[in-house]
CSV table of C-alpha atoms in Angstrom, one decimal:
chain,number,residue,atom,x,y,z
A,7,UNK,CA,-8.9,-13.7,23.4
A,8,UNK,CA,-10.3,-10.2,23.0
A,9,UNK,CA,-12.3,-9.5,19.8
A,10,UNK,CA,-10.9,-6.4,18.2
A,11,UNK,CA,-13.1,-6.6,15.2
A,12,UNK,CA,-15.5,-3.8,16.2
A,13,UNK,CA,-12.6,-1.4,16.5
A,14,UNK,CA,-10.9,-2.0,13.2
A,15,UNK,CA,-12.7,0.6,11.1
A,16,UNK,CA,-12.3,3.4,13.6
A,17,UNK,CA,-8.6,2.6,14.1
A,18,UNK,CA,-8.0,2.3,10.3
A,19,UNK,CA,-9.8,5.6,9.6
A,20,UNK,CA,-7.9,7.5,12.3
A,21,UNK,CA,-4.6,6.3,10.8
A,22,UNK,CA,-5.7,7.2,7.3
A,23,UNK,CA,-7.0,10.6,8.5
A,24,UNK,CA,-3.5,11.5,9.8
A,25,UNK,CA,-1.9,10.6,6.5
A,26,UNK,CA,-4.5,12.6,4.5
A,27,UNK,CA,-3.9,15.7,6.7
A,28,UNK,CA,-0.2,15.6,5.9
A,29,UNK,CA,-0.6,14.7,2.2
A,30,UNK,CA,-3.2,17.4,1.7
A,31,UNK,CA,-1.0,20.1,3.4
A,32,UNK,CA,-3.4,20.4,6.4
A,33,UNK,CA,-0.6,19.3,8.7
A,34,UNK,CA,-2.0,21.3,11.6
A,35,UNK,CA,-5.0,18.9,11.7
A,36,UNK,CA,-2.9,16.1,13.1
A,37,UNK,CA,-2.6,17.9,16.4
A,38,UNK,CA,-6.4,17.4,16.9
A,39,UNK,CA,-5.9,13.6,16.5
A,40,UNK,CA,-3.5,13.2,19.5
A,41,UNK,CA,-4.5,13.4,23.1
A,42,UNK,CA,-3.2,16.6,24.9
A,43,UNK,CA,-0.6,14.5,26.6
A,44,UNK,CA,0.0,12.3,23.5
A,45,UNK,CA,3.5,11.5,22.3
A,46,UNK,CA,4.8,11.6,18.7
A,47,UNK,CA,8.2,10.1,17.9
A,48,UNK,CA,10.1,9.4,14.7
A,49,UNK,CA,13.2,7.2,15.2
A,50,UNK,CA,15.4,5.0,13.0
A,51,UNK,CA,15.2,1.3,13.2
A,52,UNK,CA,18.9,1.2,14.0
A,53,UNK,CA,18.4,3.3,17.1
A,54,UNK,CA,15.2,1.6,18.1
A,55,UNK,CA,16.6,-1.9,17.9
A,56,UNK,CA,19.6,-0.9,20.1
A,57,UNK,CA,17.3,1.0,22.5
A,58,UNK,CA,19.3,4.2,21.7
A,59,UNK,CA,17.2,7.2,22.7
A,60,UNK,CA,18.1,9.6,19.8
A,61,UNK,CA,15.0,10.4,17.7
A,62,UNK,CA,14.5,12.7,14.7
A,63,UNK,CA,11.4,14.1,16.3
A,64,UNK,CA,10.1,13.5,19.8
A,65,UNK,CA,7.1,15.6,20.9
A,66,UNK,CA,5.9,14.8,24.4
A,67,UNK,CA,2.5,16.4,24.0
A,68,UNK,CA,0.2,18.0,21.4
A,69,UNK,CA,1.5,21.5,22.2
A,70,UNK,CA,5.0,20.5,21.2
A,71,UNK,CA,3.7,19.1,18.0
A,72,UNK,CA,1.8,22.3,17.2
A,73,UNK,CA,5.0,24.2,17.9
A,74,UNK,CA,6.9,22.0,15.5
A,75,UNK,CA,4.4,22.5,12.8
A,76,UNK,CA,4.3,26.3,13.4
A,77,UNK,CA,8.1,26.3,13.0
A,78,UNK,CA,7.7,24.4,9.7
A,79,UNK,CA,5.2,27.0,8.5
A,80,UNK,CA,7.0,30.2,9.7
A,81,UNK,CA,10.7,29.6,10.4
A,82,UNK,CA,12.1,26.8,8.3
A,83,UNK,CA,13.3,27.6,4.8
A,84,UNK,CA,13.1,24.6,2.5
A,85,UNK,CA,12.5,23.5,-1.0
A,86,UNK,CA,8.7,23.0,-1.4
A,87,UNK,CA,7.7,19.3,-1.4
A,88,UNK,CA,4.9,17.1,-0.3
A,89,UNK,CA,4.4,13.5,0.8
A,90,UNK,CA,2.2,10.7,-0.3
A,91,UNK,CA,1.5,8.0,2.4
A,92,UNK,CA,0.9,4.4,1.3
A,93,UNK,CA,0.0,2.4,4.4
A,94,UNK,CA,-0.6,-1.3,4.8
A,95,UNK,CA,-1.0,-4.2,7.2
A,96,UNK,CA,-3.0,-2.5,10.0
A,97,UNK,CA,-3.0,-4.9,12.9
A,98,UNK,CA,-4.5,-4.5,16.4
A,99,UNK,CA,-2.1,-6.6,18.5
A,100,UNK,CA,-3.3,-6.0,22.0
A,101,UNK,CA,-4.8,-3.7,24.6
A,102,UNK,CA,-3.1,-2.0,27.6
A,103,UNK,CA,-5.6,-0.4,29.9
A,104,UNK,CA,-7.8,1.7,27.7
A,105,UNK,CA,-5.5,1.9,24.7
A,106,UNK,CA,-5.3,-0.4,21.7
A,107,UNK,CA,-1.9,-1.4,20.5
A,108,UNK,CA,-1.7,-1.1,16.7
A,109,UNK,CA,1.0,-1.5,14.1
A,110,UNK,CA,1.2,-0.9,10.4
A,111,UNK,CA,3.7,-0.5,7.6
A,112,UNK,CA,4.3,2.7,5.8
A,113,UNK,CA,5.9,3.9,2.7
A,114,UNK,CA,6.1,7.6,2.0
A,115,UNK,CA,6.9,9.0,-1.4
A,116,UNK,CA,8.2,12.6,-1.5
A,117,UNK,CA,7.6,14.8,-4.6
A,118,UNK,CA,9.5,18.0,-5.1
A,119,UNK,CA,7.0,20.7,-6.2
A,120,UNK,CA,9.3,22.4,-8.7
A,121,UNK,CA,11.2,19.6,-10.4
A,122,UNK,CA,8.5,17.0,-10.0
A,123,UNK,CA,11.2,14.5,-8.7
A,124,UNK,CA,9.7,11.6,-6.8
A,125,UNK,CA,11.5,9.3,-4.4
A,126,UNK,CA,10.9,6.9,-1.7
A,127,UNK,CA,11.5,9.1,1.3
A,128,UNK,CA,10.9,6.6,4.1
A,129,UNK,CA,9.6,3.1,4.8
A,130,UNK,CA,9.0,1.5,8.1
A,131,UNK,CA,6.7,0.4,10.8
A,132,UNK,CA,4.5,2.5,13.0
A,133,UNK,CA,3.6,1.5,16.6
A,134,UNK,CA,0.5,3.3,17.9
A,135,UNK,CA,-1.5,3.4,21.1
A,136,UNK,CA,-5.0,4.5,20.3
A,137,UNK,CA,-7.7,5.4,22.7
A,138,UNK,CA,-11.4,5.4,21.8
A,139,UNK,CA,-12.7,8.6,23.5
A,140,UNK,CA,-16.3,10.1,23.4
A,141,UNK,CA,-14.8,12.6,20.8
A,142,UNK,CA,-13.7,9.7,18.6
A,143,UNK,CA,-10.5,7.7,18.4
A,144,UNK,CA,-7.3,9.6,19.3
A,145,UNK,CA,-3.6,8.7,19.4
A,146,UNK,CA,-2.1,8.4,22.9
A,147,UNK,CA,1.3,7.5,21.3
A,148,UNK,CA,2.7,7.3,17.8
A,149,UNK,CA,6.1,5.8,17.2
A,150,UNK,CA,7.3,5.9,13.6
A,151,UNK,CA,10.3,3.6,13.1
A,152,UNK,CA,11.9,4.2,9.7
A,153,UNK,CA,14.0,1.5,8.0
A,154,UNK,CA,17.0,3.4,6.8
A,155,UNK,CA,19.5,5.1,9.0
A,156,UNK,CA,19.8,7.8,6.3
A,157,UNK,CA,17.2,10.6,6.1
A,158,UNK,CA,18.0,12.8,3.2
A,159,UNK,CA,18.7,16.4,4.3
A,160,UNK,CA,16.5,17.6,7.1
A,161,UNK,CA,13.0,16.2,7.8
A,162,UNK,CA,10.7,19.2,7.7
A,163,UNK,CA,7.2,17.8,7.4
A,164,UNK,CA,6.3,15.2,10.0
A,165,UNK,CA,5.6,11.7,8.8
B,13,UNK,CA,-22.8,-16.4,-4.9
B,14,UNK,CA,-20.9,-17.3,-1.8
B,15,UNK,CA,-20.5,-14.6,0.8
B,16,UNK,CA,-16.8,-14.3,1.7
B,17,UNK,CA,-17.4,-11.3,4.1
B,18,UNK,CA,-17.0,-13.4,7.3
B,19,UNK,CA,-13.5,-14.5,6.2
B,20,UNK,CA,-12.0,-11.2,5.1
B,21,UNK,CA,-10.4,-10.2,8.4
B,22,UNK,CA,-8.8,-13.6,9.1
B,23,UNK,CA,-7.5,-13.9,5.5
B,24,UNK,CA,-6.1,-10.3,5.7
B,25,UNK,CA,-4.5,-10.8,9.1
B,26,UNK,CA,-2.8,-14.0,8.0
B,27,UNK,CA,-1.3,-12.3,5.0
B,28,UNK,CA,-0.2,-9.4,7.1
B,29,UNK,CA,1.3,-11.7,9.7
B,30,UNK,CA,3.5,-13.4,7.1
B,31,UNK,CA,4.8,-10.0,6.0
B,32,UNK,CA,5.5,-8.8,9.6
B,33,UNK,CA,7.4,-12.0,10.4
B,34,UNK,CA,9.8,-11.3,7.5
B,35,UNK,CA,10.0,-7.6,8.0
B,36,UNK,CA,10.7,-8.0,11.7
B,37,UNK,CA,13.4,-10.6,11.0
B,38,UNK,CA,11.4,-13.5,12.5
B,39,UNK,CA,11.4,-15.3,9.2
B,40,UNK,CA,11.2,-18.7,10.9
B,41,UNK,CA,7.7,-17.8,12.0
B,42,UNK,CA,6.3,-18.1,8.4
B,43,UNK,CA,6.8,-21.9,8.5
B,44,UNK,CA,4.1,-22.0,11.2
B,45,UNK,CA,1.7,-20.3,8.8
B,46,UNK,CA,1.8,-22.9,6.1
B,47,UNK,CA,0.2,-26.4,6.2
B,48,UNK,CA,2.8,-29.2,6.6
B,49,UNK,CA,2.1,-30.1,2.9
B,50,UNK,CA,1.9,-26.5,1.9
B,51,UNK,CA,3.6,-25.0,-1.1
B,52,UNK,CA,5.6,-21.8,-1.4
B,53,UNK,CA,6.7,-20.6,-4.8
B,54,UNK,CA,8.3,-17.4,-6.1
B,55,UNK,CA,8.2,-17.0,-9.9
B,56,UNK,CA,8.6,-14.3,-12.5
B,57,UNK,CA,5.5,-13.0,-14.4
B,58,UNK,CA,7.4,-13.7,-17.6
B,59,UNK,CA,7.7,-17.4,-16.7
B,60,UNK,CA,4.2,-17.7,-15.2
B,61,UNK,CA,2.5,-16.2,-18.2
B,62,UNK,CA,4.3,-18.7,-20.5
B,63,UNK,CA,3.7,-21.6,-18.2
B,64,UNK,CA,7.4,-22.1,-17.9
B,65,UNK,CA,8.3,-24.1,-14.8
B,66,UNK,CA,11.4,-22.2,-13.6
B,67,UNK,CA,10.9,-20.6,-10.2
B,68,UNK,CA,13.3,-18.7,-7.9
B,69,UNK,CA,12.1,-20.6,-4.9
B,70,UNK,CA,9.7,-23.6,-5.0
B,71,UNK,CA,9.2,-25.3,-1.6
B,72,UNK,CA,6.8,-28.3,-1.7
B,73,UNK,CA,6.2,-28.4,2.0
B,74,UNK,CA,6.9,-26.6,5.3
B,75,UNK,CA,10.0,-28.7,6.0
B,76,UNK,CA,11.6,-27.5,2.7
B,77,UNK,CA,10.8,-23.9,3.6
B,78,UNK,CA,12.3,-24.4,7.1
B,79,UNK,CA,15.4,-25.7,5.4
B,80,UNK,CA,15.6,-22.7,3.1
B,81,UNK,CA,15.5,-20.4,6.0
B,82,UNK,CA,18.1,-22.3,8.0
B,83,UNK,CA,20.4,-22.0,5.0
B,84,UNK,CA,19.7,-18.3,5.0
B,85,UNK,CA,20.7,-18.1,8.6
B,86,UNK,CA,23.7,-20.5,8.6
B,87,UNK,CA,25.1,-20.9,5.2
B,88,UNK,CA,24.5,-17.9,3.0
B,89,UNK,CA,26.9,-15.0,3.1
B,90,UNK,CA,25.3,-11.8,2.1
B,91,UNK,CA,25.2,-8.1,2.8
B,92,UNK,CA,22.8,-7.5,5.6
B,93,UNK,CA,19.5,-6.1,4.5
B,94,UNK,CA,15.8,-6.2,5.3
B,95,UNK,CA,12.5,-5.9,3.6
B,96,UNK,CA,9.4,-3.8,4.1
B,97,UNK,CA,6.1,-5.2,2.6
B,98,UNK,CA,3.4,-2.9,1.4
B,99,UNK,CA,0.4,-4.9,0.4
B,100,UNK,CA,-2.9,-3.9,-1.2
B,101,UNK,CA,-6.0,-5.1,-2.9
B,102,UNK,CA,-6.7,-8.3,-1.0
B,103,UNK,CA,-9.5,-10.1,-2.9
B,104,UNK,CA,-11.2,-13.4,-2.2
B,105,UNK,CA,-12.0,-14.6,-5.6
B,106,UNK,CA,-13.4,-18.1,-5.0
B,107,UNK,CA,-13.4,-21.3,-3.1
B,108,UNK,CA,-12.0,-24.7,-4.1
B,109,UNK,CA,-13.0,-27.5,-1.7
B,110,UNK,CA,-12.0,-26.2,1.7
B,111,UNK,CA,-9.5,-23.5,0.5
B,112,UNK,CA,-10.2,-19.9,-0.3
B,113,UNK,CA,-8.6,-18.4,-3.4
B,114,UNK,CA,-7.1,-15.0,-2.6
B,115,UNK,CA,-5.0,-12.5,-4.5
B,116,UNK,CA,-3.3,-9.3,-3.6
B,117,UNK,CA,-0.6,-7.0,-4.9
B,118,UNK,CA,2.7,-6.5,-3.2
B,119,UNK,CA,5.5,-4.0,-3.2
B,120,UNK,CA,8.7,-4.8,-1.3
B,121,UNK,CA,11.3,-2.2,-0.5
B,122,UNK,CA,14.7,-3.5,0.4
B,123,UNK,CA,17.0,-1.4,2.7
B,124,UNK,CA,20.7,-2.2,3.1
B,125,UNK,CA,21.6,-2.1,6.7
B,126,UNK,CA,25.0,-0.5,6.3
B,127,UNK,CA,24.5,2.1,3.6
B,128,UNK,CA,20.8,2.7,4.2
B,129,UNK,CA,20.1,2.4,0.5
B,130,UNK,CA,16.5,1.8,-0.2
B,131,UNK,CA,15.1,0.4,-3.5
B,132,UNK,CA,12.0,-1.2,-4.8
B,133,UNK,CA,13.1,-4.8,-4.7
B,134,UNK,CA,10.0,-6.5,-6.1
B,135,UNK,CA,6.4,-5.8,-7.1
B,136,UNK,CA,3.8,-8.3,-8.2
B,137,UNK,CA,0.7,-10.3,-7.4
B,138,UNK,CA,0.4,-13.1,-4.9
B,139,UNK,CA,-2.0,-16.0,-5.4
B,140,UNK,CA,-2.9,-17.8,-2.2
B,141,UNK,CA,-4.9,-20.8,-1.2
B,142,UNK,CA,-5.9,-20.4,2.4
B,143,UNK,CA,-7.6,-22.9,4.6
B,144,UNK,CA,-9.4,-22.1,7.8
B,145,UNK,CA,-8.3,-24.8,10.3
B,146,UNK,CA,-9.2,-25.1,14.0
B,147,UNK,CA,-5.7,-23.7,14.7
B,148,UNK,CA,-6.5,-20.6,12.6
B,149,UNK,CA,-6.0,-19.7,9.0
B,150,UNK,CA,-3.1,-21.4,7.2
B,151,UNK,CA,-1.6,-21.2,3.7
B,152,UNK,CA,-2.1,-24.3,1.6
B,153,UNK,CA,-0.3,-22.6,-1.3
B,154,UNK,CA,1.4,-19.3,-1.9
B,155,UNK,CA,2.5,-18.2,-5.3
B,156,UNK,CA,4.4,-14.9,-5.6
B,157,UNK,CA,4.5,-13.7,-9.1
B,158,UNK,CA,7.0,-10.8,-9.4
B,159,UNK,CA,6.7,-8.3,-12.3
B,160,UNK,CA,10.3,-7.9,-13.3
B,161,UNK,CA,12.3,-10.6,-15.0
B,162,UNK,CA,15.3,-9.1,-13.2
B,163,UNK,CA,16.0,-9.9,-9.5
B,164,UNK,CA,19.0,-8.1,-8.4
B,165,UNK,CA,21.7,-10.5,-7.2
B,166,UNK,CA,20.5,-13.5,-5.4
B,167,UNK,CA,17.2,-13.5,-3.5
B,168,UNK,CA,18.2,-14.5,0.0
B,169,UNK,CA,15.2,-13.6,2.2
B,170,UNK,CA,11.9,-15.1,1.1
B,171,UNK,CA,9.2,-12.7,-0.1
C,21,UNK,CA,-24.0,11.1,10.7
C,22,UNK,CA,-24.5,8.5,8.0
C,23,UNK,CA,-23.1,5.1,8.7
C,24,UNK,CA,-21.0,4.1,5.6
C,25,UNK,CA,-19.8,0.8,7.2
C,26,UNK,CA,-22.2,-1.5,5.2
C,27,UNK,CA,-20.7,0.0,1.9
C,28,UNK,CA,-17.0,-0.3,2.6
C,29,UNK,CA,-16.4,-3.8,1.2
C,30,UNK,CA,-18.2,-3.2,-2.0
C,31,UNK,CA,-16.5,0.2,-2.5
C,32,UNK,CA,-13.1,-1.3,-1.7
C,33,UNK,CA,-13.6,-4.3,-4.0
C,34,UNK,CA,-14.7,-2.1,-6.9
C,35,UNK,CA,-11.6,0.1,-6.6
C,36,UNK,CA,-9.4,-3.1,-6.4
C,37,UNK,CA,-11.1,-4.7,-9.4
C,38,UNK,CA,-10.3,-1.7,-11.5
C,39,UNK,CA,-6.6,-1.9,-10.5
C,40,UNK,CA,-6.5,-5.6,-11.2
C,41,UNK,CA,-8.0,-5.2,-14.6
C,42,UNK,CA,-5.2,-2.9,-15.6
C,43,UNK,CA,-2.4,-4.7,-13.9
C,44,UNK,CA,-3.5,-8.0,-15.5
C,45,UNK,CA,-3.7,-6.5,-19.0
C,46,UNK,CA,-7.5,-6.8,-19.2
C,47,UNK,CA,-7.8,-3.0,-19.5
C,48,UNK,CA,-11.0,-3.3,-21.5
C,49,UNK,CA,-12.8,-4.5,-18.4
C,50,UNK,CA,-12.6,-1.1,-16.7
C,51,UNK,CA,-15.2,0.2,-19.1
C,52,UNK,CA,-17.7,-2.2,-17.5
C,53,UNK,CA,-17.1,-0.6,-14.1
C,54,UNK,CA,-18.2,2.9,-15.1
C,55,UNK,CA,-21.7,4.1,-15.8
C,56,UNK,CA,-22.4,4.8,-19.4
C,57,UNK,CA,-22.3,8.5,-18.6
C,58,UNK,CA,-19.4,8.1,-16.2
C,59,UNK,CA,-16.4,10.3,-16.3
C,60,UNK,CA,-12.7,9.4,-16.0
C,61,UNK,CA,-10.1,12.1,-15.6
C,62,UNK,CA,-6.3,12.0,-14.9
C,63,UNK,CA,-4.9,15.4,-13.9
C,64,UNK,CA,-1.8,16.8,-12.2
C,65,UNK,CA,-2.0,18.1,-8.6
C,66,UNK,CA,-0.5,21.3,-9.9
C,67,UNK,CA,-3.4,21.9,-12.3
C,68,UNK,CA,-6.0,20.6,-10.0
C,69,UNK,CA,-5.0,22.9,-7.1
C,70,UNK,CA,-5.1,26.0,-9.4
C,71,UNK,CA,-8.4,24.9,-11.0
C,72,UNK,CA,-6.7,24.7,-14.4
C,73,UNK,CA,-8.7,22.5,-16.8
C,74,UNK,CA,-5.9,20.7,-18.6
C,75,UNK,CA,-5.9,16.9,-18.0
C,76,UNK,CA,-3.8,14.1,-19.4
C,77,UNK,CA,-6.9,12.1,-20.0
C,78,UNK,CA,-10.5,13.2,-19.7
C,79,UNK,CA,-13.2,10.8,-20.9
C,80,UNK,CA,-16.8,12.1,-20.5
C,81,UNK,CA,-18.4,8.7,-20.9
C,82,UNK,CA,-17.7,5.0,-21.1
C,83,UNK,CA,-17.6,5.1,-24.9
C,84,UNK,CA,-14.8,7.6,-24.9
C,85,UNK,CA,-12.9,5.4,-22.5
C,86,UNK,CA,-13.4,2.3,-24.7
C,87,UNK,CA,-12.1,4.4,-27.6
C,88,UNK,CA,-9.1,5.4,-25.7
C,89,UNK,CA,-8.3,1.8,-24.9
C,90,UNK,CA,-8.9,0.7,-28.5
C,91,UNK,CA,-6.4,3.3,-29.6
C,92,UNK,CA,-3.9,1.9,-27.0
C,93,UNK,CA,-4.4,-1.6,-28.4
C,94,UNK,CA,-4.4,-0.7,-32.2
C,95,UNK,CA,-2.8,2.6,-32.9
C,96,UNK,CA,-0.2,3.5,-30.3
C,97,UNK,CA,3.3,2.3,-30.7
C,98,UNK,CA,5.1,2.0,-27.4
C,99,UNK,CA,7.6,0.0,-25.5
C,100,UNK,CA,5.8,-2.8,-23.8
C,101,UNK,CA,5.3,-2.2,-20.1
C,102,UNK,CA,2.8,-2.8,-17.3
C,103,UNK,CA,1.7,-1.3,-14.1
C,104,UNK,CA,1.3,-2.5,-10.5
C,105,UNK,CA,-1.2,-0.6,-8.4
C,106,UNK,CA,-0.6,-0.3,-4.6
C,107,UNK,CA,-3.6,1.5,-3.1
C,108,UNK,CA,-4.2,2.6,0.5
C,109,UNK,CA,-6.4,4.7,2.7
C,110,UNK,CA,-9.8,4.1,1.2
C,111,UNK,CA,-12.2,6.6,2.9
C,112,UNK,CA,-15.9,7.2,2.3
C,113,UNK,CA,-16.2,10.9,3.0
C,114,UNK,CA,-19.8,11.7,2.1
C,115,UNK,CA,-22.8,11.1,0.0
C,116,UNK,CA,-24.3,13.3,-2.8
C,117,UNK,CA,-27.6,12.1,-4.0
C,118,UNK,CA,-27.2,8.5,-4.7
C,119,UNK,CA,-23.4,8.5,-5.1
C,120,UNK,CA,-20.8,7.9,-2.4
C,121,UNK,CA,-17.7,10.2,-2.3
C,122,UNK,CA,-14.6,8.1,-1.8
C,123,UNK,CA,-10.9,9.0,-1.8
C,124,UNK,CA,-7.8,6.9,-1.6
C,125,UNK,CA,-4.1,7.1,-2.2
C,126,UNK,CA,-2.4,5.3,-5.1
C,127,UNK,CA,1.2,4.4,-6.0
C,128,UNK,CA,1.8,2.8,-9.4
C,129,UNK,CA,5.0,1.1,-10.3
C,130,UNK,CA,5.8,0.6,-14.0
C,131,UNK,CA,7.9,-2.3,-15.2
C,132,UNK,CA,9.3,-2.4,-18.7
C,133,UNK,CA,8.7,-5.8,-20.2
C,134,UNK,CA,12.1,-6.1,-21.9
C,135,UNK,CA,14.6,-4.6,-19.6
C,136,UNK,CA,12.8,-5.3,-16.4
C,137,UNK,CA,13.3,-1.7,-15.2
C,138,UNK,CA,10.9,-0.7,-12.5
C,139,UNK,CA,10.1,2.8,-11.4
C,140,UNK,CA,7.5,4.7,-9.4
C,141,UNK,CA,5.4,5.9,-12.3
C,142,UNK,CA,2.8,7.9,-10.4
C,143,UNK,CA,1.6,8.6,-6.9
C,144,UNK,CA,-1.4,10.6,-5.9
C,145,UNK,CA,-5.0,10.7,-4.7
C,146,UNK,CA,-8.1,9.4,-6.4
C,147,UNK,CA,-11.5,11.1,-5.9
C,148,UNK,CA,-14.4,8.8,-6.8
C,149,UNK,CA,-18.1,9.0,-7.0
C,150,UNK,CA,-19.5,5.5,-6.7
C,151,UNK,CA,-23.1,4.4,-7.2
C,152,UNK,CA,-24.5,1.2,-5.9
C,153,UNK,CA,-26.7,-0.1,-8.8
C,154,UNK,CA,-28.7,-3.3,-8.9
C,155,UNK,CA,-25.8,-4.6,-11.2
C,156,UNK,CA,-23.3,-3.9,-8.5
C,157,UNK,CA,-21.1,-0.8,-7.6
C,158,UNK,CA,-20.1,1.4,-10.5
C,159,UNK,CA,-18.0,4.5,-10.9
C,160,UNK,CA,-20.0,7.7,-11.8
C,161,UNK,CA,-16.8,9.7,-11.7
C,162,UNK,CA,-13.1,8.9,-11.2
C,163,UNK,CA,-10.6,11.7,-10.8
C,164,UNK,CA,-6.9,10.7,-10.5
C,165,UNK,CA,-4.8,13.5,-9.3
C,166,UNK,CA,-1.1,12.7,-9.6
C,167,UNK,CA,1.5,14.3,-7.4
C,168,UNK,CA,4.2,15.1,-9.9
C,169,UNK,CA,3.9,17.6,-12.8
C,170,UNK,CA,6.1,15.4,-14.8
C,171,UNK,CA,4.8,12.3,-16.5
C,172,UNK,CA,7.6,10.5,-18.2
C,173,UNK,CA,7.0,10.3,-21.9
C,174,UNK,CA,3.4,9.7,-22.9
C,175,UNK,CA,0.9,8.0,-20.7
C,176,UNK,CA,-0.4,5.1,-22.7
C,177,UNK,CA,-2.1,2.8,-20.3
C,178,UNK,CA,-4.8,4.4,-18.1
C,179,UNK,CA,-4.2,4.6,-14.4
């Protein structure tokens, strides 16, 4: 049995850093946390359980993710809002080649800037593949599986 | 003062494993995480504070818990739904004999499979007695104390 | 780069202890977790981002905080309720002099004692300055920044 203990803090802090970047409206920073060839996918539990391919977001590399965020900043018109990530249950379940397999649960509360309305926007489980590079820990793959089939309106800001 | 530091990871991962088993619809797996003579109780804060005995679930051993889950699978008729556990504040507060006393806060979001409706199903504090056996950490006792006196409809899936 | 690893557990457990004291209705205990000259502030993200000074609570020392809690116990008339803190993402970001700079996300669910109604009362980010004294870790400064501009009715119990 492999001892993952030495990796827990780095893995945890990488996952937290991603959440902070989004919550603090520095969304661009998440693109520095994925490998150039890294993948970022957001999919419903319903589709994931049935192995249906449709995803809400599916970026095959960091450049696509940067593009998505640029579109959020420049092209999309939407009511200003922000997220708050509450994460729990970080678990390193295994290792494939050089990447650690990690899961955790997430709950994201969305607050509308103008009205102040808060609601649970998404809950679910995230499946990560994390590589410890000389430049620090990086995501090779992030798969967010959200519990509800219903995403209110369009999802603008990445999870 | 006893140093609980060496036990934190195992305690934490046991608590997380229980939550994952339920969230991932492998509820049967929780029965392998309690001692044969282990106890599992779910009670309202109102009753707990007044030392009133009534509990929503009170299994006195692993066999009773297995029975409860079998009934959920075979006998109960209910609208399909699942939980998402968000846990925080894991704290080892003491040791009685061989078992560690542990508390943490929980928040459980329930999602209805068909409508996609999400709601905060329960929040509260969990009091655990955890024993480190040669087979790994196990629960000797789990007491979930939920904050609200109101549990919507029947509680089918254990917390 | 400073290695904060040795401090994580003490920092985490101090933050959790504060939350437990409030959730368990031992609010007075939080005054023992701040330095005599410690500061405790609760402010909206809206005001914080614009460097506006208005805060919902702003205690400049432990005595003021004790006073605030005494007022809650003796003078305020309000519908009985309590909180449940769900915290995540604890991150030690730096050190200034003797104090560690720490951030984390919070979600607080409020339950009304009589009706059992639960709602997300506040989410946000907390900025702490924590000092490791011979008497244990203490808060030199706590700044709770809540996401929504709207706080329902009066905030009675501190966050």
